[in-house]
Amino acid sequence: MCSAASVICAAPAAAQSAAEPVAAPDPSPSSPLAGTVDSAADPNARATFTSADFERFAPRNALDMAQQVPGFTIREGGNDRGLGQADTNVLINGRRISGKSNGPVDALQRIPVEDVVRLELVDGASLDIGGLSGQVLNVVTQSTGRITGQFRYSAEWRSSGVPFRWGDGQVSLAGGGEKTEWTLALENDAGRRGDAGIERVFDGAGNLIDTRQEQSNFNGDRMTLSGSFARTASNGNVLNLTGQVGGNLFDQREVSERTGTISASDRLREFTSSEDEFNYELSADYSFALGGGQLKLIGFTRYEDSPTRSEVLTTFADGAAPDGSVFIRDADEGETILRSEYSFAGLGGDFQFALEGVRNFLDINSAFEERDDSGTLQPVDFEGATARVEEDRAETSLTYSRALSPKVQLQVSVGGEYSKISQSGALGQTRSFQRPKGFIALDWNANSSLDLSGRIERQVGQLSFFDFIATTNLDQDRTNVTNSNLVPPQSWLFEVEASQSFGDLGSLNLRGFYEDISDIVDLIPIEGGGQAPGNIDSALIYGLSGELTLLFDPIGIKGLRLDTEIEYSESEVLDPLLGTPREISNQRYLEFEAELRQDFTGSPWAIGAAFFADDNRANVRLDEIADRTESPGFLRVFIENKDVFGLTLRGRIANLLDRRNNLDRTIFTDRAAGIVEFREERRRGFGTIFSVDIEGSF
C-alpha cells in the first residue's frame, strides 16, 4: 500500500495505486498473488512475482507492480546523513538507488512494465549491501530494445472554495538496448487545497473574546524533469546516472474576518505566503572489478534555492492605520557527497568497506519589517536570522554478511564518523564531533511461510540546519531565536520483524521497534531569552507497525482484495520547562489505512474504497500547546475501467465522512505556573473532493 499524505493536500495514494494498464488486459483476474519460486531468482528470495501475477490490476510500470506486492510497503528513505548505508527497502537489479529526492517511487514509476523481468522479495541481511534487513524488494529489469512511453493526467474539483486543479500529470519515456537502459520523465505535481470555518478565542477565564470567519487556500505546482541511464559493459562494469531538475511554486492565502472585545473595531486580517523554489539533484555511480573484489564509486550533489515571502496585514473597519509585518527569506542549501564501496569475499561471507565524505551548507539571508503607528513598514533588526551553516563530515564502515546456516543470514557493521559544524555571525561557532555507528542484523527463514528478522543499530541523526537560524512564523505569531549549540542526536534502535505468508490467502508483516535517543531535538529555553530548537538529554519511542493483505479468491470471491496498514507508537521525553515526562512534541503516533478493491471477473471494471486516519501528539512550545487533529477519518471510493480505448479511466469521490481540520491552541503567560493568556478553538472543513484520472501507454 502507498503511504498517504495529509488529506488536505491530496487523497491518500492508495486509490491511485490501483493499477494502470499496458493495453487491453485479460479481464479475468489471474492468480491471487501468492508468489512463486523462480529458478533464475535470488536463491534467498522469499517470493517472486512477474507481470502475470498483477494482470488483474493491468499495471503500466514497476511502481504499479511494487505497490500490489502483498504485505509490502515501500520505504522512501532519503533522510539519513549523507548516502550512508541503504535506508530504503527497494533495489533495482540488485543495486541501491543512490538518489534522495529522486528516490524509489520516482525510479520505479519511470520503468515500464514491459521492461520488468520479475520482482523478488529477499532477505535484506543476505545481501552484501550495508543497512538492509527484513523484507527487501529487488526489481529485476531488462530493456526491450524499443522506446515506450506512458502518461498520467488527473483533474480535481473540491466543493469548498478551492480552484479547479487541472495541471497535474506526468509523461515518461523508456528505452535502451542489450547493454543500456534509460528513462526520462516530465511531471507536474499540482495541488489546489484549502479549508474554511470558524475560530473562537477565549480569555484565560474561558470568556469568548473574539469570533473569526476564516478561509484559506494553498496552491502549489512542483514541476520536475527527471531521468536515469544505466550501462553494463562487456566486462561487467556498470555505470548508473540519475538526475532531476525542478521548481516548486507555492502560494498561500488566509482571510480572517474578526469581531470581538479583543479590539474596539472589527478587523480583516490577511496572511499571504509564497515560495519560488529551484532545485536540482545529480548522482552517478560506477562499479568495476578490482583486486579480487568489486569497487563502486558514487558521486552525488543537490542544490536548492528557496526565496520566500510572508506578510500579515490587518485593516480596521473604523479606518485606523493598518497593522502587520513582512518576513522575507532567501535560503540556499546544498549537499555534495563522494562515496566508495569495496566488496570482496572472505571468511565464508562477503565484506564491504565504505568511505564517505560529505559537504553540507545552508545560507540564509532574511529581512523583517513591521508597520509603525501610521501603518508604514519599517525595518527591524532580527538577530541571528541571517547566517550560514556548514558541515564537513567523513565516515567509514566495514560490513560483513554471511549465511550462518541455510536458513539464517547474518550482517554486522562497525564504523564511525567525524563531523565539523560551523555557523557564521556574532553568535556562531565551530565545533567537531566523533560518533560511533554500526549494527547487527539477523534474518531467519523459520519455515516455508514464516521469516523472522532482528536488528540492533547505533544511529547518528541528521540535524536540520534551519534549526540553527532565527526565524518567525507570522501566521501563528511564533518566533525562534538562534541556537548554535545544537549537536547531532544519537540513538540505539532495536527492531524485530515477522513476515507470515498465508499462501493464496495473502500475507502479514509485523514490526516492533524501540528507540532510545540521546540529544533529541526539541524546543528549549535559550540563555538570554527566547526559545529555539535545542537538545534534550534523552527520549524514548517504541511501537508496532504492520501490513496485512487478504486475497479472497481461494474462498470463492474472485478479484476481491483487502490491504491494511497500521502503525502505533508511544514516546517519552522530559519537558525542558517543567522537568516532567510528556510525549515527544508533534510526533505522529497513529496511522491507519485500509483499501478494499474488487476487480470483476470477465470485465475491465473495478471498484473500491479506502479509509485513512492518523493523529499527532500536541506541538509543545515554552509558551504554547497546540493540538491539531483531523477528524473523523478520510473515506474515498473509486470506480475504474482498465480498457477505454486502451486507456485507464478512474473516478474518485473523497472525504465522504466530512473530515475536518481542527486546532486547539493555548497560549500561556506562564506555562510552568499554568497561567493561560488566551485559547483558540478552530474548526474548518474542506468539503467533498471529486477527481478523474486518465492513464495510458504509447
XYZ file of C-alpha atoms in Angstrom:
698
model
C 0.000 0.000 0.000
C 1.052 3.608 -0.513
C 1.709 5.928 2.367
C -0.890 8.674 2.493
C -0.094 12.327 2.788
C -2.219 14.868 4.611
C -5.686 14.649 3.185
C -5.906 18.391 2.764
C -3.139 18.193 0.206
C -4.460 15.228 -1.710
C -6.320 11.996 -1.335
C -4.193 9.153 0.016
C -2.287 7.463 -2.746
C -3.914 4.066 -2.308
C -6.737 4.932 -4.684
C -4.275 5.893 -7.366
C -2.075 2.852 -6.829
C -4.754 0.586 -8.104
C -3.209 -0.460 -11.376
C -2.747 1.270 -14.623
C -2.871 -0.982 -17.694
C -0.452 -1.581 -20.511
C -3.090 -2.449 -23.054
C -6.461 -4.114 -23.163
C -5.972 -6.674 -20.368
C -7.392 -10.101 -19.874
C -10.472 -9.139 -17.864
C -10.294 -12.284 -15.754
C -8.276 -11.925 -12.550
C -5.178 -14.077 -12.526
C -3.504 -15.890 -9.638
C -4.091 -14.286 -6.244
C -0.502 -13.106 -5.786
C 0.833 -15.821 -3.544
C 4.217 -15.525 -5.256
C 6.205 -18.314 -6.858
C 9.705 -19.763 -6.772
C 11.774 -18.840 -9.841
C 14.951 -20.775 -10.559
C 16.521 -17.630 -12.042
C 15.730 -15.516 -8.999
C 17.943 -14.781 -5.999
C 18.303 -18.053 -4.035
C 17.374 -16.136 -0.875
C 14.121 -14.855 -2.391
C 11.083 -15.352 -0.156
C 8.735 -14.949 -3.113
C 8.965 -13.984 -6.781
C 6.395 -12.141 -8.893
C 6.075 -11.450 -12.609
C 3.779 -9.142 -14.550
C 1.323 -12.037 -14.980
C 0.747 -12.039 -11.193
C -0.529 -8.446 -11.411
C -2.571 -8.836 -14.581
C -5.856 -8.114 -12.825
C -4.547 -4.616 -11.995
C -3.229 -4.035 -15.541
C -0.020 -2.299 -14.368
C 1.838 0.148 -16.581
C 5.104 0.481 -14.655
C 7.228 -1.139 -11.956
C 5.715 1.087 -9.271
C 2.214 -0.227 -10.006
C 3.514 -3.764 -9.516
C 5.510 -2.991 -6.349
C 2.512 -1.327 -4.708
C 0.477 -4.517 -5.140
C 3.013 -6.937 -3.595
C 1.132 -8.476 -0.633
C 2.249 -7.314 2.809
C 4.914 -4.945 1.450
C 5.169 -1.154 1.743
C 7.811 0.952 0.009
C 10.070 2.802 2.445
C 11.161 6.024 0.748
C 14.241 6.871 2.827
C 16.332 9.868 1.788
C 16.536 11.417 5.274
C 19.736 9.779 6.502
C 23.030 11.590 6.884
C 24.747 11.630 3.502
C 24.205 8.491 1.466
C 25.481 6.191 4.184
C 24.124 2.695 4.135
C 20.893 1.777 2.394
C 17.810 3.366 4.015
C 15.132 2.189 1.582
C 13.767 -1.326 1.053
C 13.840 -1.266 -2.764
C 16.665 -2.310 -5.098
C 16.809 -2.200 -8.884
C 18.812 -5.067 -10.399
C 20.350 -5.764 -7.008
C 21.652 -2.202 -6.660
C 20.532 0.500 -4.253
C 19.080 3.741 -5.591
C 21.646 6.446 -4.881
C 19.297 9.430 -5.187
C 17.476 11.227 -2.364
C 14.504 13.289 -3.538
C 14.737 11.264 -6.756
C 14.098 8.050 -4.814
C 12.495 4.622 -5.274
C 8.966 5.799 -6.102
C 10.215 8.106 -8.873
C 12.653 5.495 -10.181
C 10.074 2.679 -10.304
C 7.452 4.914 -11.892
C 9.741 5.536 -14.877
C 10.261 1.805 -15.590
C 7.589 0.454 -17.993
C 6.063 -2.896 -17.136
C 7.431 -4.363 -20.376
C 10.957 -3.913 -19.000
C 10.241 -5.697 -15.693
C 11.502 -9.284 -15.669
C 10.413 -10.092 -12.114
C 10.067 -8.760 -8.571
C 11.844 -10.599 -5.755
C 11.168 -10.341 -2.020
C 14.541 -11.157 -0.459
C 16.140 -11.204 2.994
C 17.942 -7.904 3.444
C 20.707 -9.350 5.625
C 21.550 -11.889 2.880
C 22.729 -9.085 0.573
C 26.181 -7.526 0.514
C 24.578 -4.078 0.833
C 25.058 -2.496 4.228
C 21.952 -1.352 6.102
C 19.382 -3.793 4.740
C 17.392 -6.263 6.845
C 13.902 -7.734 6.799
C 11.852 -7.640 3.599
C 13.576 -6.040 0.610
C 12.088 -5.815 -2.889
C 14.508 -6.317 -5.779
C 13.133 -5.238 -9.154
C 14.889 -7.068 -11.996
C 14.680 -5.239 -15.334
C 15.831 -5.708 -18.902
C 15.278 -3.280 -21.755
C 13.007 -4.476 -24.564
C 15.192 -2.576 -27.043
C 12.413 -0.236 -28.114
C 11.182 3.145 -26.892
C 7.977 3.003 -24.861
C 6.019 5.734 -23.150
C 3.317 6.236 -20.563
C 1.295 9.174 -19.330
C -0.968 10.135 -16.472
C -3.370 13.062 -16.098
C -5.501 13.922 -13.080
C -8.134 16.617 -12.648
C -9.739 17.536 -9.332
C -12.678 19.601 -8.091
C -13.494 20.489 -4.500
C -16.790 21.695 -3.103
C -15.434 24.385 -0.747
C -13.902 27.415 -2.423
C -10.819 25.784 -3.967
C -9.755 26.416 -7.588
C -10.077 23.625 -10.129
C -6.877 21.562 -10.314
C -6.194 20.990 -13.986
C -2.389 20.846 -14.314
C -1.464 17.592 -12.570
C 0.169 14.919 -14.730
C 3.224 13.074 -15.973
C 4.648 11.750 -19.218
C 7.642 9.414 -19.376
C 9.757 7.549 -21.912
C 11.992 4.496 -21.564
C 14.304 2.725 -23.944
C 17.671 1.104 -24.354
C 19.338 -1.881 -25.869
C 21.167 -5.026 -24.900
C 23.615 -3.170 -22.651
C 21.795 0.056 -21.819
C 18.586 1.270 -20.203
C 17.361 4.838 -19.983
C 14.283 6.668 -18.694
C 13.028 10.251 -18.912
C 10.001 11.793 -17.184
C 8.339 15.211 -17.092
C 5.912 15.740 -14.218
C 3.877 18.426 -12.514
C 2.630 17.550 -9.047
C -0.130 20.117 -8.641
C -2.147 20.876 -5.541
C -5.172 23.110 -5.056
C -6.240 22.864 -1.453
C -7.992 24.840 1.203
C -10.425 24.862 4.112
C -12.904 27.212 5.734
C -14.656 27.576 9.061
C -14.898 29.383 12.354
C -12.326 30.130 15.020
C -13.252 31.269 18.530
C -10.893 32.862 21.022
C -11.356 32.650 24.810
C -9.503 34.503 27.557
C -7.818 32.790 30.492
C -11.120 32.661 32.379
C -12.913 30.984 29.471
C -14.823 34.036 28.226
C -15.407 34.383 24.466
C -13.426 37.438 23.317
C -13.173 37.018 19.527
C -15.001 35.271 16.686
C -13.324 34.701 13.311
C -14.718 33.501 9.993
C -11.768 32.142 8.022
C -10.934 30.823 4.568
C -7.532 29.505 3.480
C -6.164 28.437 0.095
C -2.921 26.619 -0.759
C -1.840 26.459 -4.398
C 1.268 24.546 -5.404
C 2.959 23.294 -8.557
C 6.033 21.081 -8.234
C 7.500 20.634 -11.715
C 10.320 18.142 -12.330
C 12.280 16.725 -15.218
C 13.987 13.501 -14.147
C 15.752 10.605 -15.764
C 18.206 7.758 -15.484
C 20.780 5.974 -17.604
C 22.405 2.589 -16.945
C 25.024 0.770 -18.977
C 26.609 -2.613 -18.390
C 29.868 -3.048 -20.272
C 31.019 -6.310 -21.833
C 33.485 -6.765 -18.959
C 30.718 -6.413 -16.356
C 31.428 -2.812 -15.344
C 28.215 -0.903 -14.536
C 27.519 2.810 -14.889
C 24.398 4.424 -13.410
C 23.356 8.052 -13.825
C 20.262 9.681 -12.320
C 19.177 13.285 -12.228
C 16.342 15.648 -11.529
C 15.799 19.369 -12.048
C 12.684 21.185 -10.986
C 10.849 24.074 -9.430
C 8.274 24.472 -6.704
C 5.822 27.355 -6.904
C 3.701 27.751 -3.784
C 1.197 30.403 -2.692
C -0.885 30.519 0.475
C -3.612 32.994 1.424
C -5.756 33.098 4.536
C -8.542 35.628 5.082
C -9.967 36.102 8.574
C -12.962 38.345 9.348
C -12.753 39.166 13.065
C -15.059 40.691 15.631
C -14.986 40.780 19.423
C -13.720 42.524 22.513
C -10.046 41.991 21.626
C -10.324 45.144 19.510
C -12.587 48.173 19.600
C -13.159 47.742 15.856
C -13.958 44.826 13.566
C -10.904 43.714 11.573
C -9.942 41.954 8.372
C -6.717 40.006 8.666
C -4.961 38.651 5.572
C -1.986 36.334 5.687
C -0.077 35.574 2.475
C 2.961 33.435 1.870
C 4.816 32.455 -1.298
C 7.835 30.426 -2.367
C 9.573 30.195 -5.753
C 11.971 27.291 -5.415
C 14.522 25.980 -7.881
C 16.330 22.694 -7.242
C 18.415 20.003 -8.878
C 19.907 16.657 -7.925
C 22.508 14.590 -9.775
C 24.099 11.253 -8.901
C 26.453 8.852 -10.632
C 27.961 5.530 -9.656
C 30.415 3.223 -11.398
C 31.175 -0.376 -10.405
C 34.117 -2.415 -11.638
C 36.246 -5.394 -10.640
C 39.414 -4.625 -8.709
C 41.883 -6.920 -6.952
C 39.564 -9.857 -6.452
C 36.659 -7.668 -5.367
C 34.245 -5.043 -6.678
C 34.727 -1.298 -6.274
C 31.811 1.110 -6.540
C 32.411 4.866 -6.755
C 29.458 7.195 -6.080
C 29.123 10.928 -6.600
C 26.067 12.938 -5.533
C 25.152 16.610 -5.472
C 21.994 18.557 -4.821
C 21.146 22.263 -4.634
C 18.058 24.233 -3.726
C 17.299 27.950 -3.840
C 14.131 28.852 -1.916
C 13.149 32.537 -1.762
C 10.067 33.007 0.440
C 7.923 35.956 1.470
C 5.297 36.084 4.227
C 3.076 39.019 5.168
C 0.281 39.571 7.648
C -1.903 42.674 7.197
C -4.794 43.707 9.449
C -7.140 46.505 8.409
C -9.784 48.040 10.681
C -13.412 48.945 9.981
C -13.039 52.275 11.790
C -10.304 53.412 9.420
C -7.417 53.097 11.869
C -3.926 52.611 10.476
C -3.265 49.033 9.335
C -1.169 46.681 11.420
C 1.127 43.894 10.327
C 4.588 42.755 9.339
C 6.624 41.215 6.499
C 9.284 38.500 6.670
C 11.461 37.799 3.605
C 13.984 34.990 3.459
C 16.219 33.571 0.726
C 17.639 30.142 1.561
C 20.332 28.418 -0.497
C 21.203 24.881 0.553
C 23.302 22.140 -0.941
C 24.964 18.805 -0.354
C 27.897 17.141 -2.113
C 28.893 13.532 -1.418
C 31.723 11.307 -2.585
C 31.480 7.672 -1.529
C 33.387 4.489 -2.305
C 32.380 0.906 -1.524
C 34.740 -2.029 -1.947
C 33.176 -5.503 -1.712
C 35.096 -8.761 -1.519
C 34.631 -12.341 -0.331
C 36.245 -13.636 2.851
C 35.711 -15.752 5.972
C 32.884 -17.629 4.318
C 30.917 -14.488 3.529
C 31.143 -11.028 1.974
C 32.848 -7.872 3.224
C 32.152 -4.290 2.230
C 34.433 -1.425 3.190
C 32.928 2.040 2.691
C 34.399 5.514 2.922
C 32.290 8.669 2.513
C 32.947 12.395 2.533
C 30.144 14.993 2.722
C 29.881 18.775 2.472
C 26.560 20.403 3.503
C 25.642 24.067 3.692
C 22.700 26.360 4.325
C 22.983 30.075 3.565
C 20.070 32.277 4.669
C 19.509 36.000 4.189
C 16.449 37.420 5.953
C 14.699 40.759 6.346
C 11.948 41.667 8.807
C 9.663 44.721 8.720
C 6.842 45.870 10.999
C 4.219 48.590 10.494
C 4.529 51.622 12.755
C 1.677 53.633 14.266
C 0.994 55.234 10.882
C 0.799 51.849 9.123
C 4.124 52.258 7.322
C 6.535 49.327 7.130
C 9.786 49.911 8.994
C 12.847 47.613 9.022
C 13.501 45.757 12.281
C 16.775 44.174 13.331
C 16.271 40.404 13.662
C 19.380 38.998 15.293
C 20.500 35.602 14.047
C 18.120 35.440 11.059
C 20.907 35.888 8.501
C 23.681 33.295 8.761
C 25.475 30.409 7.069
C 25.784 26.896 8.497
C 28.300 24.407 7.075
C 29.167 20.824 7.863
C 32.131 18.761 6.699
C 31.845 15.090 7.523
C 33.764 11.880 6.916
C 32.594 8.396 7.803
C 33.804 4.868 7.325
C 32.310 1.426 7.901
C 33.129 -2.249 7.485
C 30.209 -4.603 6.871
C 30.293 -8.407 6.933
C 27.485 -10.617 5.580
C 27.280 -14.397 5.582
C 24.944 -17.349 5.938
C 25.232 -18.989 9.365
C 23.105 -21.853 8.064
C 20.886 -22.455 5.030
C 18.115 -20.586 6.877
C 19.964 -17.931 8.897
C 21.644 -14.833 7.420
C 23.894 -12.500 9.429
C 25.043 -8.957 8.698
C 27.341 -6.976 11.019
C 28.684 -3.452 10.534
C 31.069 -1.307 12.557
C 32.113 2.235 11.791
C 32.194 5.832 12.849
C 32.078 9.410 11.662
C 33.845 12.706 12.208
C 31.995 15.960 11.571
C 32.751 19.656 11.871
C 29.835 22.122 12.053
C 30.329 25.877 11.777
C 27.916 28.807 11.906
C 28.701 32.363 10.865
C 27.693 35.509 12.697
C 28.234 37.013 16.147
C 26.595 34.006 17.835
C 28.253 31.437 15.595
C 30.974 28.956 16.442
C 32.788 25.921 15.054
C 32.629 22.504 16.758
C 33.664 18.962 15.890
C 32.195 15.583 16.822
C 33.175 11.923 16.680
C 30.383 9.365 16.689
C 30.436 5.538 16.568
C 27.972 3.775 14.258
C 27.110 0.196 13.451
C 24.554 -2.593 13.607
C 23.973 -6.311 13.764
C 21.095 -7.912 11.829
C 19.781 -11.464 11.535
C 17.263 -12.922 9.084
C 15.852 -16.378 9.852
C 13.735 -18.389 7.431
C 11.890 -20.247 10.201
C 9.851 -22.349 7.773
C 8.427 -22.198 4.270
C 5.907 -19.500 5.244
C 7.490 -17.591 8.159
C 10.502 -15.265 8.076
C 11.859 -13.545 11.180
C 14.449 -10.776 11.402
C 16.019 -8.689 14.122
C 18.289 -5.662 14.195
C 20.232 -3.641 16.760
C 21.724 -0.398 15.474
C 23.656 2.589 16.755
C 22.498 5.580 14.702
C 23.513 9.215 14.309
C 20.698 11.577 13.346
C 20.727 14.387 10.786
C 20.344 17.932 12.056
C 18.185 20.416 10.177
C 20.392 23.436 9.563
C 17.277 25.627 9.608
C 17.099 24.913 13.363
C 20.326 26.889 13.894
C 18.941 30.129 12.447
C 16.398 32.539 13.939
C 13.026 32.628 12.216
C 9.450 33.780 12.692
C 6.051 32.347 11.791
C 3.826 35.376 11.136
C 0.670 33.305 10.800
C 0.926 31.783 14.274
C 2.896 34.679 15.824
C 5.816 32.432 16.824
C 9.496 33.310 16.946
C 12.550 31.088 17.353
C 15.826 32.738 18.254
C 19.184 31.426 17.058
C 20.946 28.483 18.723
C 24.418 27.496 17.545
C 24.852 24.806 20.228
C 22.879 22.028 18.528
C 24.562 18.618 18.372
C 23.544 15.620 16.230
C 21.203 13.237 18.091
C 22.211 9.610 18.590
C 20.113 6.551 19.290
C 20.028 2.833 19.911
C 17.419 1.213 17.681
C 16.019 -2.274 18.349
C 13.761 -3.888 15.726
C 12.108 -7.266 15.239
C 10.099 -8.186 12.154
C 7.953 -11.184 11.254
C 6.628 -11.937 7.762
C 3.976 -14.652 7.610
C 2.687 -15.930 4.275
C -0.823 -17.370 4.134
C -0.235 -18.761 0.667
C -3.051 -17.925 -1.719
C -4.877 -16.125 1.127
C -2.320 -13.315 1.459
C 0.343 -12.295 3.970
C 1.048 -10.454 7.224
C 4.109 -8.388 8.111
C 4.643 -7.118 11.685
C 7.452 -4.931 13.026
C 8.144 -3.960 16.617
C 10.614 -1.168 17.399
C 12.193 0.520 20.408
C 14.451 3.568 20.108
C 16.499 5.077 22.938
C 17.546 8.579 21.810
C 20.273 10.836 23.189
C 20.279 14.589 22.473
C 16.870 14.626 20.790
C 15.999 17.994 19.223
C 13.043 19.877 20.722
C 12.273 23.471 21.702
C 14.250 24.626 24.735
C 14.776 27.932 26.574
C 17.814 29.874 25.331
C 20.135 31.763 27.631
C 19.488 35.453 27.127
C 15.806 34.917 26.342
C 13.531 33.247 23.839
C 13.246 29.670 22.651
C 14.747 27.648 19.822
C 15.326 24.062 18.750
C 17.916 22.517 21.057
C 18.966 19.209 22.564
C 17.265 17.323 25.390
C 19.291 14.602 27.071
C 17.144 11.561 26.320
C 13.879 10.291 24.864
C 12.131 7.018 24.020
C 9.999 5.928 21.067
C 8.507 2.442 20.832
C 5.665 0.860 18.951
C 4.333 -1.609 16.422
C 3.596 -1.429 12.705
C 2.104 -3.951 10.332
C 0.803 -4.635 6.831
C -1.887 -7.220 6.121
C -3.080 -8.376 2.704
C -6.067 -10.705 2.369
C -6.910 -12.285 -1.009
C -10.414 -13.723 -1.281
C -10.075 -15.806 -4.465
C -9.456 -19.092 -2.581
C -12.758 -18.755 -0.717
C -14.742 -18.107 -3.889
C -14.879 -14.289 -4.060
C -12.883 -13.747 -7.231
C -10.991 -10.479 -7.584
C -11.582 -9.175 -4.036
C -8.567 -7.907 -2.086
C -8.106 -6.137 1.252
C -4.930 -4.230 2.177
C -4.430 -2.713 5.608
C -1.538 -0.854 7.169
C -1.205 0.390 10.742
C 1.467 1.991 12.891
C 1.125 2.923 16.554
C 3.839 4.313 18.805
C 4.355 5.806 22.237
C 7.090 8.219 23.255
C 8.522 9.973 26.277
C 10.764 12.972 26.848
C 11.318 15.281 29.828
C 9.713 18.665 29.209
C 12.592 21.217 29.277
C 10.411 23.768 31.077
C 8.585 21.585 33.619
C 11.067 18.725 34.020
C 8.212 16.201 33.880
C 7.637 13.408 31.309
C 5.477 14.065 28.254
C 5.071 12.770 24.704
C 7.536 13.964 22.070
C 6.202 17.177 20.562
C 4.226 16.806 17.318
C 5.112 13.100 16.972
C 2.794 11.060 14.737
C 1.694 8.185 16.944
C -1.180 6.633 14.990
C -1.646 5.921 11.308
C -4.153 3.505 9.823
C -5.020 2.821 6.195
C -7.249 0.211 4.578
C -8.238 -0.369 0.962
C -10.830 -2.816 -0.339
C -10.702 -3.458 -4.089
C -12.937 -5.581 -6.296
C -11.877 -6.494 -9.843
C -14.790 -8.108 -11.687
C -14.197 -11.399 -13.476
C -14.745 -11.159 -17.226
C -14.845 -7.359 -17.144
C -12.353 -4.446 -17.190
C -14.295 -2.802 -14.357
C -13.115 -2.433 -10.769
C -14.500 -0.629 -7.735
C -13.097 0.036 -4.316
C -12.987 2.079 -1.164
C -10.159 3.300 1.038
C -10.110 4.656 4.584
C -7.320 6.629 6.215
C -6.872 8.013 9.742
C -3.935 9.446 11.663
C -3.153 11.559 14.711
C -0.211 13.516 16.109
C 0.755 14.423 19.633
C 0.421 18.069 20.635
C 3.027 20.588 19.483
C 4.568 21.911 22.693
C 6.459 25.207 22.981
C 7.624 27.002 26.128
C 4.587 29.305 25.985
C 2.136 27.296 23.903
C 0.445 23.926 23.405
C -1.202 23.353 20.010
C -3.185 20.191 19.323
C -4.043 19.702 15.649
C -6.496 16.934 14.742
C -8.234 15.850 11.550
C -11.385 14.021 12.468
C -13.143 11.802 11.609
C -11.193 9.569 9.219
C -10.915 10.113 5.475
C -13.031 7.858 3.238
C -12.784 7.597 -0.533
C -14.485 5.414 -3.144
C -13.490 4.842 -6.747
C -14.653 3.189 -9.917
C -12.218 2.186 -12.652
C -12.295 0.879 -16.198
C -8.980 -0.573 -17.382
C -9.797 -0.596 -21.106
C -11.408 2.533 -22.532
C -9.819 2.573 -25.979
C -6.675 1.201 -24.302
C -6.729 3.785 -21.503
C -7.480 3.515 -17.817
C -10.194 5.849 -16.557
C -10.769 6.214 -12.847
C -13.273 8.382 -10.997
C -12.928 9.133 -7.292
C -15.119 10.775 -4.666
C -13.316 11.534 -1.429
C -13.899 12.882 2.069
C -17.260 11.156 2.336
C -17.099 11.323 6.161
C -16.577 15.109 6.085
C -13.169 15.021 7.701
C -12.350 18.385 9.257
C -9.216 20.262 10.276
C -9.334 21.170 13.948
C -6.828 23.140 16.007
C -6.938 23.807 19.743
C -4.168 26.230 20.703
C -3.446 27.511 24.200
C -1.086 30.458 24.752
C 0.322 30.816 28.265
C 1.505 33.835 30.178
C 3.387 31.308 32.327
C 3.109 27.648 31.279
C 5.089 26.439 34.296
C 2.507 28.063 36.588
C -0.414 27.093 34.323
C -1.465 30.734 33.732
C -3.370 30.967 30.416
C -3.337 34.158 28.366
C -5.871 33.019 25.743
C -7.098 29.932 23.911
C -8.017 29.458 20.235
C -10.505 26.874 19.010
C -10.500 26.377 15.217
C -12.947 24.204 13.250
C -12.576 24.059 9.456
C -13.962 21.842 6.715
C -12.628 21.211 3.212
C -15.665 19.663 1.550
C -16.064 16.794 -0.881
C -13.330 16.018 -3.417
C -14.093 14.813 -6.960
C -11.312 13.649 -9.256
C -10.748 11.892 -12.569
C -7.571 10.044 -13.613
C -6.620 9.129 -17.179
C -3.631 6.847 -17.800
C -2.236 5.316 -20.938
C 0.781 3.917 -22.751
C 2.282 4.541 -26.165
